[in-house]
XYZ file of N, CA and C in Angstrom:
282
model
N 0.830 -1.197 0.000
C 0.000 0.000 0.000
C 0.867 1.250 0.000
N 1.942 1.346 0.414
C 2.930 2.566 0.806
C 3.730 2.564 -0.384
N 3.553 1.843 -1.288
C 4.414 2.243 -2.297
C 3.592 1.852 -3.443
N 2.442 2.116 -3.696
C 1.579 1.891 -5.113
C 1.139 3.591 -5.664
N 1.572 4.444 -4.973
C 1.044 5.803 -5.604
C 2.464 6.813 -4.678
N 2.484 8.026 -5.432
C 3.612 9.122 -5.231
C 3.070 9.935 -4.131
N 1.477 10.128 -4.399
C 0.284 10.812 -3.238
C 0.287 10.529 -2.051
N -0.154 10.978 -1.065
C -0.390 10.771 0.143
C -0.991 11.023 0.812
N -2.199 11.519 1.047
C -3.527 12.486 1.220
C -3.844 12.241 2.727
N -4.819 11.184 2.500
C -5.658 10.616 2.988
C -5.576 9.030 3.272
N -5.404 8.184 4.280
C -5.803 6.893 4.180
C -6.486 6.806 5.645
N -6.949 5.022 5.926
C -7.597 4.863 7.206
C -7.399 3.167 6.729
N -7.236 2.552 7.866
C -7.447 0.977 8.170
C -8.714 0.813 9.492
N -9.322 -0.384 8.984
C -9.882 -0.850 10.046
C -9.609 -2.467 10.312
N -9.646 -2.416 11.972
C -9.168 -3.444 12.451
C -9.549 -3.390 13.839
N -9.750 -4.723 14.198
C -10.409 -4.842 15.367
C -9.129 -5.144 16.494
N -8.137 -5.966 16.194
C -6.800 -6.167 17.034
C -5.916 -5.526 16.996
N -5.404 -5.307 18.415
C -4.394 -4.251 18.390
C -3.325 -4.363 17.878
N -2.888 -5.622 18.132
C -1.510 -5.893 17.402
C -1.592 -5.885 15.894
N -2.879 -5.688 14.919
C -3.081 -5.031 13.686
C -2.497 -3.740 13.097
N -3.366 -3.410 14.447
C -3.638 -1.955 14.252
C -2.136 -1.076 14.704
N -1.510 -2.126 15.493
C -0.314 -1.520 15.925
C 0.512 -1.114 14.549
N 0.489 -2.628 14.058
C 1.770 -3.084 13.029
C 1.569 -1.926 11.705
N -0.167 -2.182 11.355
C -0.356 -0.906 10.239
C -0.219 0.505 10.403
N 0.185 0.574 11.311
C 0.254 2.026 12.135
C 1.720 2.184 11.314
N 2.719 1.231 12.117
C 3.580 1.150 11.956
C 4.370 1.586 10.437
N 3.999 0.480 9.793
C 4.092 -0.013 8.394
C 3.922 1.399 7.295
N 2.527 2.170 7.515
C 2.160 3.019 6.949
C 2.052 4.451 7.493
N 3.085 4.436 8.199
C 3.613 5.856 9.057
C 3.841 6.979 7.770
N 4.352 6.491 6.873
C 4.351 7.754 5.760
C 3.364 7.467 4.600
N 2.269 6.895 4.723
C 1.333 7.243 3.747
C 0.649 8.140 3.568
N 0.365 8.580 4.521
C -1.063 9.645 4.467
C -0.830 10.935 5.584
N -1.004 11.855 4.904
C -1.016 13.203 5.819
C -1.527 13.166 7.176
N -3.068 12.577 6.355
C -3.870 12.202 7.419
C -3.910 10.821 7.626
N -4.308 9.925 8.839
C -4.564 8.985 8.807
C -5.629 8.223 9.958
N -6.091 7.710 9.675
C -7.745 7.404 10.376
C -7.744 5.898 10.698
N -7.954 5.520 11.951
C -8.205 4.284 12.444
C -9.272 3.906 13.034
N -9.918 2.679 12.232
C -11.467 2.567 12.721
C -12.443 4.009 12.498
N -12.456 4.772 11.682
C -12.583 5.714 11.652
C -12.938 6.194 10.126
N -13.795 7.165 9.470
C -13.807 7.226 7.844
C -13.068 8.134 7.614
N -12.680 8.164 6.489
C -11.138 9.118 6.461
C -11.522 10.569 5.618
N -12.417 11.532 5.840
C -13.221 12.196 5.627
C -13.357 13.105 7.067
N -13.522 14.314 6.848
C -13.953 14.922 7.828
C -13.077 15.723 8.841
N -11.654 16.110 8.114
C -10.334 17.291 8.973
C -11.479 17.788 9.663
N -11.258 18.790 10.839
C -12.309 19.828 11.155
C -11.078 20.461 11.501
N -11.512 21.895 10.018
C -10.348 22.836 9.987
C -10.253 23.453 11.777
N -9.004 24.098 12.255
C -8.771 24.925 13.334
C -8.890 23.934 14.499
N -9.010 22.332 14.357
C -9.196 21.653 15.153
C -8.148 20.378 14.934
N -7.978 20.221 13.851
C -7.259 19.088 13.323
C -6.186 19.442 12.556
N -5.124 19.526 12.392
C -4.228 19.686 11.081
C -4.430 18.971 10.080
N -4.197 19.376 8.712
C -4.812 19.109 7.617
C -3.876 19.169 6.408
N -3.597 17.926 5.769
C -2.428 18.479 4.792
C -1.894 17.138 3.929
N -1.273 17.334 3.194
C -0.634 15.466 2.282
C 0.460 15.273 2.996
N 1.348 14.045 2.506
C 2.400 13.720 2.687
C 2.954 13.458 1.151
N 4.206 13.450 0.969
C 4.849 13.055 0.155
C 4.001 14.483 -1.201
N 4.081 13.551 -2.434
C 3.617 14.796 -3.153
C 2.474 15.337 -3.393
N 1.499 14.992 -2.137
C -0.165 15.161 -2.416
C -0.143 16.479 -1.362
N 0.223 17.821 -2.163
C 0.252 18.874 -1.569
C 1.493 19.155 -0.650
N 1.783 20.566 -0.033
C 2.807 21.150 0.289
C 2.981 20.631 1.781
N 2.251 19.916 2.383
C 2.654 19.531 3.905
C 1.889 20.584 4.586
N 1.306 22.058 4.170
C 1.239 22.801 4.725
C -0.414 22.353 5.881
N -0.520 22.697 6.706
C -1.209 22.085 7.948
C -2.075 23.563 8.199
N -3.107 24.006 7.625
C -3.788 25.449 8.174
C -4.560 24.893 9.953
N -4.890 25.863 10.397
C -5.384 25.644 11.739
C -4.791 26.438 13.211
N -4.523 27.485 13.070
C -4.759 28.562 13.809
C -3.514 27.901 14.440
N -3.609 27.409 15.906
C -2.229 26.999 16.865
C -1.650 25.808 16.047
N -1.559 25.846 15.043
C -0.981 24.285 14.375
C 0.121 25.016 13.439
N 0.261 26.251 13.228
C 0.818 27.008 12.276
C 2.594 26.267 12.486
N 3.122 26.411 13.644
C 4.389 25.699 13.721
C 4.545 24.306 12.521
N 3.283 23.880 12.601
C 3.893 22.332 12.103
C 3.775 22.769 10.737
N 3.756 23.985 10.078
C 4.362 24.253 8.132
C 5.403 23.353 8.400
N 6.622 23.816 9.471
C 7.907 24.056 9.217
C 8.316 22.422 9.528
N 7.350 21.442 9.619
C 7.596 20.006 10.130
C 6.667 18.949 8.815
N 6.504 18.021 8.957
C 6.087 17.302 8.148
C 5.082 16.336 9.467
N 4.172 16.697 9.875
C 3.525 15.414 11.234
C 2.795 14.925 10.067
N 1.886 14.136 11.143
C 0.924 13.319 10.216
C -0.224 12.676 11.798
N -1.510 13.055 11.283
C -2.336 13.112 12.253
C -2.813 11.796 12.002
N -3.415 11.450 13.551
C -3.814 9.638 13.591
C -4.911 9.885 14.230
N -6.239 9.580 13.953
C -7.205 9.240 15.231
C -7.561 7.945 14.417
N -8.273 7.638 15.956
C -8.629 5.991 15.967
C -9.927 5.943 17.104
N -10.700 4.951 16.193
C -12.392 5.134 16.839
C -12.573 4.078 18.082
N -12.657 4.044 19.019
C -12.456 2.202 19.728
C -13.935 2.133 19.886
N -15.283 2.534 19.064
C -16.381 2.415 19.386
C -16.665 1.923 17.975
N -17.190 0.468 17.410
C -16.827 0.361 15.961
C -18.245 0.895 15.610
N -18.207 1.449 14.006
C -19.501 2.154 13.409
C -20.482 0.975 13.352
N -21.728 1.561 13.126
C -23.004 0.719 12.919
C -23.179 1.070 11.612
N -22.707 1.695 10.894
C -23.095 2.907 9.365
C -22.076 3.671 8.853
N -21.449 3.726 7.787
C -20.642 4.662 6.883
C -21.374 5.772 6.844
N -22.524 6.283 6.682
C -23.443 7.418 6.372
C -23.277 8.126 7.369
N -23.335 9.450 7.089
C -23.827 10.663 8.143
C -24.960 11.116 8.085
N -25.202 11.507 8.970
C -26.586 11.918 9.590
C -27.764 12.603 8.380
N -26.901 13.285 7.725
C -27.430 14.054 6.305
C -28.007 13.225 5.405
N -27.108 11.894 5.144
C -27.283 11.355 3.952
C -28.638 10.648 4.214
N -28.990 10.395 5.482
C -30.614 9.370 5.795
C -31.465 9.948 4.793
């Protein structure tokens, strides 16, 4: 997966074991700007989350008010859901 595209945007795994979830953590530390566990990989909330690619899917740049330091860094944001979904859909789409 970490080496089939130059991009780096966006990804997310789901997995119910930790030692999964550890290893893909691991494994795919530079795929995705963002990255989402148990979680849909949709949904930065600007000024709350840093927001940005890795590799050549955009400048790294991270907008979000106290996040401004990390231009000058390359992070890469992780959340992870430990409540698993009942539904891909949001509330809108019903």
């Amino acid at each position: 997966i970490d080496t089939t595209t130059p991009y780096g945007l966006t990804g997310a795994i789901f997995a119910r074991e930790k030692r999964i979830i550890d290893e893909a953590r691991s494994l795919l530390r530079n795929a995705a700007g963002n990255f989402y566990i148990n979680d849909k990989s949709t949904g930065a909330v600007v000024a709350q989350q840093p927001f940005g690619g890795s590799r050549i899917s955009g400048t790294n740049d991270k907008p979000g008010g106290p996040h401004y330091i990390l231009r000058w860094t390359s992070p890469q944001a992780v959340k992870e859901t430990h409540v698993p979904l009942t539904d891909w859909r949001y509330a809108y789409m019903q």
